[in-house]
């Protein structure tokens, strides 16, 4: 049963007001009765109601007008219309203008109660939803510097909100430039440690000794040159957070010591005997596949599991292209301010190019492209000319410049050579499918096939980044480049070994 919900009743007939009052009060509602629309509106402006019951036939301002005015006061207030059986049409008209439901006279008590209960319930849901939406928005607003509204980024925000308060280790994974450091800082900023240090470890290529002394400090005489004792980053991060910028770079030896520091929450200085207790929260980032590194024995499995208690995976920019316009906006504003060029905008053509591109360097690359464009632009509108060449994915066709040598040149040979090259590139663009290549060249597949035979055109393979990976990790010794086994990156064209004719 609904309790405490308050209902406004506007009816000019005293008997109706009495019936409704008795009925609703008995059900636990608190009821306010008025006999005119004007009086009802005045009440509605000063008190919160959960629902209103309005008679359609009122002297002065009629029921429909009252409905409209009530909606102006509170758009979400459910309004129930009371109508004589004869004027159901008017009631329906009222529904079209936003009434929640209507009750026909004479009514059954149960009927009224059901309609009122529904209205109150709906109102409660709407209110709860709004509250929820607001808190979610408020929470997301905390991440003002992390731009993204795509579902993948919302998941990231939710994870940050959930994970930040704890002391649990967090592993942030993502390609270069996806915002791992930004997220690490956000976790710290939303943790109870926010007012303590956030210490970054750039493990870089430090040799293990130096890295360990950086992390844990050393005692005097620990190694040649250790004239003074020194504290390490773990000391500095006490009660705060320590951020390993690239976990995959930490040498195996140091991994063992790190594991101990994480498990025991204590460590020893290089060359020292004393154990030192610390309370630090560890946040690690990597753009390596640490799991694979554990399989290859390059990363300790136990450390991997310790780190991976909570894992946040940052999407690449090409997986969340819907965020590109927002990011562009953000960086235009940021660099516009820095360069005293307010109100910059991107020409639609330029934005199209950015939406097309795959952004291997992710947000960092996009940021750099925008910064460059902002610095170089002379007007308020950034056109396609300021988009760097490599971002223009769709190459423009151009007939190459030719210079005729003094001794002259064979027209036929030049044309033949050009034809050959045109066919080769088109086949490449068509992923080796002749039918598609013929379409691109606006010729019949049979014609193309004849030319391929006539010119003896051999398949030319395009190296994809996956090939490059495969080549570096598994040197190819069978002469086939392992191409059938190499995983293709999303969006990469698969170039088959021979040109298929389908
Ligand atoms: N979601 C985002 N919103 C706004 N700026 C972002 C976002 N993600 C990344 N950036 C910006 O892109 C740049 C790179 O981000 P960050 O240094 O956090 O990337 P990273 O994942 O740590 O890269 P790397 O692996 O190369 O170290 C920074 O200037 C950062 O401010
Ligand atoms: Mg980084």
Coordinates of C-alpha atoms and ligand atoms in Angstrom, one line a residue:
X1 CA 0.0 0.0 0.0
X2 CA 1.2 3.5 -0.8
X3 CA 1.8 5.6 2.2
X4 CA 2.7 9.2 2.4
X5 CA 2.1 9.8 -1.2
X6 CA 0.2 13.0 -1.6
X7 CA -2.7 13.6 -4.0
X8 CA -4.2 16.8 -5.2
X9 CA -7.9 16.6 -6.0
X10 CA -9.5 19.4 -8.1
X11 CA -13.2 19.0 -8.3
X12 CA -16.0 21.5 -8.0
X13 CA -18.6 19.0 -6.7
X14 CA -18.4 18.7 -3.0
X15 CA -19.8 15.2 -2.9
X16 CA -17.0 14.0 -5.3
X17 CA -14.4 15.6 -3.1
X18 CA -15.8 13.9 -0.1
X19 CA -15.9 10.5 -1.7
X20 CA -12.4 10.8 -3.0
X21 CA -11.1 12.1 0.3
X22 CA -12.5 9.2 2.3
X23 CA -11.4 6.6 -0.2
X24 CA -7.8 7.9 -0.6
X25 CA -7.2 8.7 3.1
X26 CA -8.4 5.3 4.0
X27 CA -5.7 3.9 1.7
X28 CA -3.0 6.0 3.5
X29 CA -2.6 8.8 1.0
X30 CA -2.5 12.4 2.2
X31 CA -5.1 14.3 0.2
X32 CA -5.5 18.0 -0.5
X33 CA -8.9 19.1 -1.9
X34 CA -9.7 22.2 -3.9
X35 CA -12.8 23.2 -5.9
X36 CA -11.2 25.2 -8.8
X37 CA -8.3 24.8 -11.2
X38 CA -6.9 28.2 -10.1
X39 CA -6.7 27.1 -6.4
X40 CA -5.3 23.7 -7.5
X41 CA -2.5 25.4 -9.4
X42 CA -1.6 27.6 -6.5
X43 CA -1.2 24.6 -4.3
X44 CA 0.7 22.7 -6.9
X45 CA 3.2 25.5 -7.2
X46 CA 3.9 25.5 -3.5
X47 CA 3.7 21.8 -2.5
X48 CA 5.0 18.7 -4.1
X49 CA 2.4 16.2 -5.1
X50 CA 2.7 12.6 -6.4
X51 CA -0.4 12.7 -8.5
X52 CA -3.4 14.9 -9.2
X53 CA -7.0 14.1 -9.9
X54 CA -8.7 16.7 -12.0
X55 CA -12.4 17.0 -13.0
X56 CA -12.7 17.8 -16.7
X57 CA -15.8 20.0 -16.2
X58 CA -14.7 22.9 -14.0
X59 CA -16.1 26.3 -13.7
X60 CA -13.6 29.0 -14.8
X61 CA -10.4 27.4 -16.0
X62 CA -11.5 23.9 -17.4
X63 CA -9.9 20.6 -16.8
X64 CA -7.8 20.5 -19.9
X65 CA -6.3 23.9 -19.3
X66 CA -5.7 22.9 -15.7
X67 CA -3.8 19.8 -16.9
X68 CA -1.6 21.9 -19.2
X69 CA -0.8 24.4 -16.4
X70 CA -0.1 21.6 -13.9
X71 CA 2.3 20.1 -16.5
X72 CA 4.1 23.4 -16.7
X73 CA 4.6 23.3 -12.9
X74 CA 5.8 19.8 -12.9
X75 CA 6.2 18.0 -16.2
X76 CA 6.3 14.6 -14.6
X77 CA 3.3 14.9 -12.4
X78 CA 0.8 12.2 -13.3
X79 CA -2.6 13.8 -13.8
X80 CA -5.8 11.7 -13.7
X81 CA -8.9 13.2 -15.4
X82 CA -12.4 12.5 -14.0
X83 CA -15.0 12.6 -16.7
X84 CA -18.7 11.9 -17.1
X85 CA -19.4 8.7 -19.0
X86 CA -20.7 10.8 -21.9
X87 CA -17.5 12.7 -22.5
X88 CA -14.9 10.0 -22.8
X89 CA -13.8 11.6 -26.1
X90 CA -12.7 14.7 -24.1
X91 CA -10.9 12.4 -21.7
X92 CA -9.0 10.9 -24.6
X93 CA -8.1 14.3 -25.9
X94 CA -6.8 15.0 -22.4
X95 CA -4.7 11.9 -22.5
X96 CA -3.2 13.1 -25.8
X97 CA -2.1 16.2 -24.0
X98 CA -0.3 14.3 -21.3
X99 CA -2.9 13.1 -18.8
X100 CA -1.8 9.9 -17.2
X101 CA -5.2 8.2 -17.2
X102 CA -8.9 9.0 -16.8
X103 CA -11.7 7.8 -14.5
X104 CA -15.3 7.8 -15.7
X105 CA -18.2 8.7 -13.4
X106 CA -19.8 6.9 -11.8
X107 CA -16.7 5.0 -10.7
X108 CA -16.0 1.9 -8.6
X109 CA -13.7 2.5 -5.7
X110 CA -11.3 -0.2 -6.7
X111 CA -10.9 1.3 -10.1
X112 CA -10.0 4.6 -8.7
X113 CA -7.5 3.1 -6.3
X114 CA -5.8 1.1 -9.0
X115 CA -5.4 4.1 -11.3
X116 CA -4.1 6.2 -8.4
X117 CA -1.7 3.5 -7.3
X118 CA -0.3 3.2 -10.9
X119 CA 0.1 7.0 -11.1
X120 CA 1.9 7.2 -7.8
X121 CA 4.1 4.3 -8.7
X122 CA 5.0 5.7 -12.0
X123 CA 5.9 9.0 -10.4
X124 CA 8.2 7.3 -8.0
X125 CA 10.0 5.4 -10.7
X126 CA 10.5 8.6 -12.8
X127 CA 11.8 10.4 -9.8
X128 CA 14.2 7.5 -8.9
X129 CA 15.4 7.3 -12.4
X130 CA 16.1 11.0 -12.5
X131 CA 18.0 10.8 -9.3
X132 CA 20.0 7.9 -10.5
X133 CA 20.7 9.6 -13.8
X134 CA 21.9 12.6 -11.9
X135 CA 24.2 10.7 -9.6
X136 CA 25.7 8.8 -12.5
X137 CA 26.2 12.1 -14.4
X138 CA 27.8 13.6 -11.3
X139 CA 30.1 10.7 -11.0
X140 CA 31.0 10.8 -14.7
X141 CA 31.6 14.5 -14.4
X142 CA 34.5 13.7 -12.1
X143 CA 36.3 12.3 -15.1
X144 CA 36.1 15.6 -16.9
X145 CA 39.6 15.2 -18.3
X146 CA 38.9 11.7 -19.6
X147 CA 36.8 12.2 -22.7
X148 CA 34.4 9.4 -23.8
X149 CA 30.7 8.6 -23.9
X150 CA 31.0 5.4 -25.8
X151 CA 29.7 2.3 -24.0
X152 CA 33.3 1.0 -23.7
X153 CA 34.4 4.1 -22.0
X154 CA 31.4 4.1 -19.7
X155 CA 32.4 0.6 -18.6
X156 CA 35.9 2.1 -17.8
X157 CA 34.4 4.9 -15.7
X158 CA 32.2 2.4 -13.8
X159 CA 35.2 0.2 -13.1
X160 CA 37.2 3.2 -11.9
X161 CA 34.3 4.2 -9.6
X162 CA 34.0 0.7 -8.2
X163 CA 37.7 0.0 -7.9
X164 CA 39.1 3.3 -6.6
X165 CA 38.0 3.1 -3.0
X166 CA 39.8 -0.3 -2.3
X167 CA 43.5 -1.0 -1.9
X168 CA 43.4 -3.7 -4.6
X169 CA 46.1 -3.8 -7.2
X170 CA 44.9 -2.7 -10.6
X171 CA 46.2 -3.6 -14.0
X172 CA 45.4 -1.2 -16.8
X173 CA 45.9 -2.6 -20.3
X174 CA 45.7 -0.8 -23.5
X175 CA 47.6 0.2 -26.6
X176 CA 49.9 3.2 -26.6
X177 CA 48.1 6.5 -26.2
X178 CA 44.8 5.1 -25.0
X179 CA 44.9 7.0 -21.7
X180 CA 46.4 4.4 -19.3
X181 CA 48.2 7.1 -17.3
X182 CA 45.1 9.3 -17.2
X183 CA 43.1 6.4 -15.8
X184 CA 45.7 5.6 -13.2
X185 CA 45.7 9.1 -12.0
X186 CA 41.9 9.1 -11.9
X187 CA 41.9 6.0 -9.8
X188 CA 44.3 7.6 -7.3
X189 CA 42.3 10.8 -7.3
X190 CA 39.1 9.0 -6.5
X191 CA 40.6 6.8 -3.8
X192 CA 40.9 7.6 -0.1
X193 CA 44.6 8.1 -0.8
X194 CA 43.9 11.1 -3.0
X195 CA 45.7 13.6 -0.8
X196 CA 48.8 11.4 -0.6
X197 CA 51.5 10.9 -3.2
X198 CA 51.0 9.4 -6.6
X199 CA 54.4 8.2 -7.6
X200 CA 55.2 7.1 -11.1
X201 CA 57.8 4.5 -11.9
X202 CA 59.2 4.9 -15.4
X203 CA 61.0 1.6 -15.5
X204 CA 62.3 2.4 -19.0
X205 CA 65.5 0.5 -19.7
X206 CA 67.1 0.8 -16.3
X207 CA 69.3 -2.1 -15.4
X208 CA 67.9 -4.2 -12.5
X209 CA 70.3 -2.7 -9.8
X210 CA 69.4 0.8 -10.6
X211 CA 65.7 0.0 -10.9
X212 CA 65.7 -1.7 -7.5
X213 CA 67.6 1.1 -5.8
X214 CA 65.1 3.5 -7.4
X215 CA 62.2 1.5 -6.1
X216 CA 63.4 0.4 -2.7
X217 CA 66.4 2.8 -2.0
X218 CA 69.8 1.6 -0.9
X219 CA 72.0 1.6 2.1
X220 CA 75.4 3.4 2.2
X221 CA 78.0 1.3 0.3
X222 CA 75.4 -1.0 -1.3
X223 CA 77.3 -0.6 -4.6
X224 CA 80.2 1.5 -5.8
X225 CA 79.1 5.1 -5.8
X226 CA 76.4 4.6 -3.1
X227 CA 78.1 7.1 -0.8
X228 CA 74.9 8.1 0.9
X229 CA 71.9 6.0 1.9
X230 CA 68.9 6.7 -0.3
X231 CA 65.1 6.2 0.1
X232 CA 63.2 4.7 -2.8
X233 CA 59.9 5.4 -4.6
X234 CA 58.1 2.9 -2.3
X235 CA 59.0 5.2 0.7
X236 CA 57.7 8.2 -1.2
X237 CA 54.5 6.4 -2.1
X238 CA 53.7 5.3 1.5
X239 CA 49.9 5.8 2.2
X240 CA 49.6 6.8 -1.5
X241 CA 49.7 5.0 -4.8
X242 CA 52.6 3.8 -6.9
X243 CA 52.1 3.6 -10.7
X244 CA 54.2 1.3 -12.8
X245 CA 54.0 3.0 -16.2
X246 CA 55.1 -0.1 -18.2
X247 CA 55.0 -3.2 -16.2
X248 CA 56.2 -5.4 -19.1
X249 CA 59.6 -3.8 -18.9
X250 CA 60.4 -4.8 -15.3
X251 CA 63.2 -7.4 -15.4
X252 CA 62.5 -10.9 -14.0
X253 CA 64.8 -10.3 -11.0
X254 CA 63.1 -7.2 -10.0
X255 CA 59.7 -8.9 -10.4
X256 CA 60.6 -11.3 -7.6
X257 CA 61.3 -8.4 -5.2
X258 CA 58.2 -6.6 -6.3
X259 CA 56.1 -9.6 -5.7
X260 CA 57.4 -9.8 -2.2
X261 CA 56.8 -6.1 -1.6
X262 CA 53.3 -6.6 -2.7
X263 CA 52.6 -9.7 -0.7
X264 CA 54.3 -8.8 2.5
X265 CA 53.8 -5.1 2.3
X266 CA 57.4 -4.7 3.2
X267 CA 60.8 -4.5 1.5
X268 CA 64.5 -4.2 2.1
X269 CA 66.8 -1.6 0.8
X270 CA 69.4 -2.6 -1.7
X271 CA 72.3 -3.9 0.5
X272 CA 70.2 -3.5 3.6
X273 CA 69.0 -6.1 6.2
X274 CA 66.2 -4.2 7.8
X275 CA 62.6 -4.7 6.5
X276 CA 60.6 -1.6 6.0
X277 CA 56.8 -1.6 6.1
X278 CA 54.8 0.4 3.7
X279 CA 51.2 0.9 2.8
X280 CA 51.0 1.5 -1.0
X281 CA 48.4 0.9 -3.6
X282 CA 49.9 -0.5 -6.8
X283 CA 48.6 0.5 -10.2
X284 CA 50.3 -1.0 -13.1
X285 CA 49.9 -0.3 -16.8
X286 CA 51.1 -2.2 -19.8
X287 CA 50.6 -2.3 -23.5
X288 CA 52.2 -5.8 -23.6
X289 CA 50.2 -9.0 -23.5
X290 CA 51.4 -9.9 -20.0
X291 CA 49.6 -13.3 -20.1
X292 CA 51.5 -14.2 -23.2
X293 CA 54.7 -13.0 -21.5
X294 CA 54.0 -15.4 -18.7
X295 CA 53.6 -18.3 -21.1
X296 CA 56.9 -17.3 -22.7
X297 CA 58.6 -17.1 -19.3
X298 CA 59.3 -13.4 -19.5
X299 CA 56.9 -12.4 -16.8
X300 CA 56.3 -14.2 -13.5
X301 CA 53.0 -15.9 -13.4
X302 CA 52.5 -15.3 -9.7
X303 CA 53.1 -11.6 -10.1
X304 CA 50.7 -11.5 -13.0
X305 CA 47.9 -12.9 -10.9
X306 CA 48.8 -10.5 -8.1
X307 CA 48.6 -7.6 -10.4
X308 CA 45.5 -8.7 -12.2
X309 CA 43.1 -8.5 -9.3
X310 CA 41.2 -5.8 -11.0
X311 CA 41.9 -5.3 -14.7
X312 CA 40.8 -2.4 -16.7
X313 CA 41.0 -2.7 -20.4
X314 CA 41.2 0.5 -22.4
X315 CA 39.6 0.4 -25.8
X316 CA 41.7 1.5 -28.8
X317 CA 40.4 4.7 -30.4
X318 CA 39.3 2.8 -33.6
X319 CA 37.1 0.7 -31.3
X320 CA 35.3 3.8 -30.1
X321 CA 35.2 6.0 -33.1
X322 CA 32.0 7.5 -31.9
X323 CA 34.0 9.4 -29.3
X324 CA 36.2 11.1 -32.0
X325 CA 34.0 14.2 -32.4
X326 CA 34.0 14.8 -28.7
X327 CA 37.7 14.3 -28.4
X328 CA 38.3 16.7 -31.3
X329 CA 36.1 19.2 -29.6
X330 CA 38.0 18.8 -26.3
X331 CA 41.5 19.2 -28.0
X332 CA 40.3 22.1 -30.1
X333 CA 39.3 23.9 -27.0
X334 CA 42.4 22.9 -25.1
X335 CA 44.9 24.0 -27.8
X336 CA 42.7 26.9 -28.9
X337 CA 43.1 28.4 -25.4
X338 CA 46.8 27.7 -25.3
X339 CA 47.3 29.4 -28.7
X340 CA 44.8 32.3 -28.1
X341 CA 42.6 31.0 -30.9
X342 CA 39.1 30.7 -29.4
X343 CA 36.1 29.2 -31.2
X344 CA 37.9 27.0 -33.6
X345 CA 36.0 24.4 -35.5
X346 CA 36.8 21.5 -37.8
X347 CA 35.4 21.6 -41.3
X348 CA 33.1 18.5 -41.9
X349 CA 35.4 17.1 -44.5
X350 CA 38.3 17.2 -42.0
X351 CA 36.2 15.4 -39.4
X352 CA 35.2 12.8 -42.0
X353 CA 38.9 12.1 -42.6
X354 CA 39.5 11.6 -38.9
X355 CA 36.5 9.3 -38.6
X356 CA 37.9 7.2 -41.4
X357 CA 41.4 6.9 -40.1
X358 CA 42.4 4.0 -37.7
X359 CA 44.6 5.9 -35.3
X360 CA 47.3 3.4 -34.4
X361 CA 48.7 6.0 -31.9
X362 CA 45.2 6.3 -30.4
X363 CA 44.2 9.5 -28.5
X364 CA 47.7 10.7 -28.3
X365 CA 48.0 10.7 -32.0
X366 CA 44.6 12.5 -32.4
X367 CA 45.7 15.0 -29.9
X368 CA 48.9 15.7 -31.8
X369 CA 47.1 16.1 -35.1
X370 CA 44.7 18.6 -33.5
X371 CA 47.4 20.5 -31.8
X372 CA 49.3 20.8 -35.1
X373 CA 46.2 22.0 -36.9
X374 CA 45.4 24.6 -34.2
X375 CA 48.9 26.0 -34.4
X376 CA 49.0 26.1 -38.2
X377 CA 45.5 27.3 -38.9
X378 CA 45.0 30.9 -40.0
X379 CA 41.2 31.1 -39.8
X380 CA 38.6 29.8 -37.3
X381 CA 37.8 26.8 -39.5
X382 CA 40.3 24.0 -39.8
X383 CA 40.0 22.5 -43.3
X384 CA 41.2 19.2 -44.8
X385 CA 44.4 20.8 -45.9
X386 CA 45.6 20.8 -42.2
X387 CA 45.0 17.1 -41.8
X388 CA 48.3 15.4 -42.2
X389 CA 48.8 13.2 -45.2
X390 CA 49.1 9.9 -43.4
X391 CA 45.6 10.5 -41.9
X392 CA 44.0 10.8 -45.3
X393 CA 43.4 7.1 -45.7
X394 CA 41.6 7.4 -49.0
X395 CA 44.4 8.2 -51.5
X396 CA 43.5 10.6 -54.2
X397 CA 44.2 9.4 -57.7
X398 CA 46.7 11.4 -59.6
X399 CA 48.4 10.8 -62.9
X400 CA 52.2 10.9 -62.0
X401 CA 54.1 13.8 -63.4
X402 CA 56.1 12.8 -66.4
X403 CA 59.1 14.5 -68.1
X404 CA 59.9 13.4 -71.6
X405 CA 63.7 12.9 -71.8
X406 CA 65.6 14.7 -74.6
X407 CA 66.1 11.5 -76.6
X408 CA 62.3 10.9 -76.5
X409 CA 60.4 7.9 -75.1
X410 CA 58.3 5.0 -76.5
X411 CA 54.6 6.0 -76.1
X412 CA 53.6 2.3 -76.1
X413 CA 56.1 1.3 -73.4
X414 CA 55.0 4.1 -71.1
X415 CA 51.4 3.3 -71.5
X416 CA 52.0 -0.4 -71.1
X417 CA 54.0 0.2 -68.0
X418 CA 51.3 2.5 -66.6
X419 CA 48.6 -0.1 -67.3
X420 CA 50.6 -2.8 -65.5
X421 CA 51.1 -0.6 -62.4
X422 CA 47.5 0.5 -62.4
X423 CA 46.3 -3.1 -62.5
X424 CA 48.7 -4.2 -59.8
X425 CA 47.7 -1.4 -57.4
X426 CA 44.0 -2.0 -58.1
X427 CA 44.3 -5.7 -57.4
X428 CA 46.1 -4.9 -54.2
X429 CA 43.3 -2.5 -53.2
X430 CA 40.7 -5.2 -54.1
X431 CA 42.4 -7.7 -51.8
X432 CA 43.4 -9.7 -54.8
X433 CA 39.8 -10.3 -56.0
X434 CA 39.8 -9.8 -59.7
X435 CA 36.1 -9.2 -60.0
X436 CA 36.3 -6.4 -57.5
X437 CA 39.3 -4.9 -59.2
X438 CA 37.5 -5.0 -62.5
X439 CA 34.7 -3.1 -60.9
X440 CA 37.1 -0.5 -59.5
X441 CA 38.5 0.0 -63.0
X442 CA 35.1 0.0 -64.7
X443 CA 36.1 -2.8 -67.0
X444 CA 34.8 -6.3 -67.5
X445 CA 36.4 -9.0 -65.4
X446 CA 37.3 -11.0 -68.6
X447 CA 39.1 -7.9 -69.9
X448 CA 41.1 -7.6 -66.7
X449 CA 41.9 -11.2 -66.6
X450 CA 43.2 -11.0 -70.2
X451 CA 45.5 -8.1 -69.3
X452 CA 46.8 -9.9 -66.2
X453 CA 47.7 -12.8 -68.4
X454 CA 49.1 -10.7 -71.2
X455 CA 51.3 -8.6 -68.8
X456 CA 52.1 -11.7 -66.7
X457 CA 51.1 -9.8 -63.5
X458 CA 52.2 -11.7 -60.4
X459 CA 50.6 -11.3 -57.0
X460 CA 52.3 -8.7 -55.0
X461 CA 51.8 -9.0 -51.2
X462 CA 51.2 -6.1 -49.0
X463 CA 52.8 -6.3 -45.6
X464 CA 50.4 -5.9 -42.8
X465 CA 51.3 -5.0 -39.3
X466 CA 50.3 -8.5 -38.3
X467 CA 52.9 -9.9 -40.7
X468 CA 55.5 -7.7 -39.2
X469 CA 54.6 -9.1 -35.7
X470 CA 54.7 -12.6 -36.9
X471 CA 58.0 -11.9 -38.6
X472 CA 59.6 -10.6 -35.5
X473 CA 58.4 -13.3 -33.1
X474 CA 58.6 -16.3 -35.4
X475 CA 61.2 -15.9 -38.1
X476 CA 59.8 -17.4 -41.2
X477 CA 61.8 -20.2 -42.6
X478 CA 59.4 -21.8 -45.0
X479 CA 59.4 -19.0 -47.4
X480 CA 55.7 -18.3 -47.1
X481 CA 55.9 -15.6 -44.5
X482 CA 53.5 -17.6 -42.3
X483 CA 50.7 -15.5 -43.9
X484 CA 47.9 -18.0 -43.5
X485 CA 48.6 -18.4 -39.8
X486 CA 49.3 -14.7 -39.0
X487 CA 46.3 -13.1 -37.4
X488 CA 45.0 -10.2 -39.4
X489 CA 44.4 -7.0 -37.5
X490 CA 40.8 -5.8 -37.5
X491 CA 40.2 -3.9 -40.7
X492 CA 43.3 -5.1 -42.5
X493 CA 42.8 -6.5 -45.9
X494 CA 43.7 -10.1 -46.3
X495 CA 45.9 -10.4 -49.4
X496 CA 45.6 -13.9 -50.6
X497 CA 48.5 -15.7 -52.1
X498 CA 47.0 -15.8 -55.6
X499 CA 44.5 -13.5 -57.2
X500 CA 41.2 -15.3 -56.9
X501 CA 38.7 -14.8 -59.6
X502 CA 35.5 -15.1 -57.6
Ligands
LIG1 N1 40.0 9.6 -23.0 C1 40.8 10.6 -23.1 N2 40.4 11.9 -23.0 C2 41.2 12.9 -23.1 N3 42.5 12.8 -23.4 C3 43.1 11.6 -23.4 C4 42.2 10.4 -23.3 N4 43.0 9.3 -23.4 C5 44.3 9.8 -23.6 N5 44.3 11.1 -23.6 C6 45.5 12.0 -23.9 O1 46.4 11.3 -24.7 C7 47.7 11.3 -24.3 C8 48.2 9.9 -24.0 O2 47.5 9.4 -22.8 P1 48.3 8.5 -21.8 O3 49.7 9.0 -21.5 O4 47.5 8.3 -20.6 O5 48.4 7.2 -22.6 P2 49.1 5.8 -22.3 O6 48.0 4.8 -22.5 O7 49.7 5.9 -21.0 O8 50.1 5.7 -23.5 P3 51.6 4.9 -23.4 O9 51.3 3.5 -23.4 O10 52.2 5.4 -24.7 O11 52.3 5.4 -22.2 C9 47.7 12.2 -23.1 O12 48.0 13.6 -23.5 C10 46.3 12.2 -22.6 O13 45.9 13.3 -21.9
LIG2 MG1 51.7 5.9 -20.4

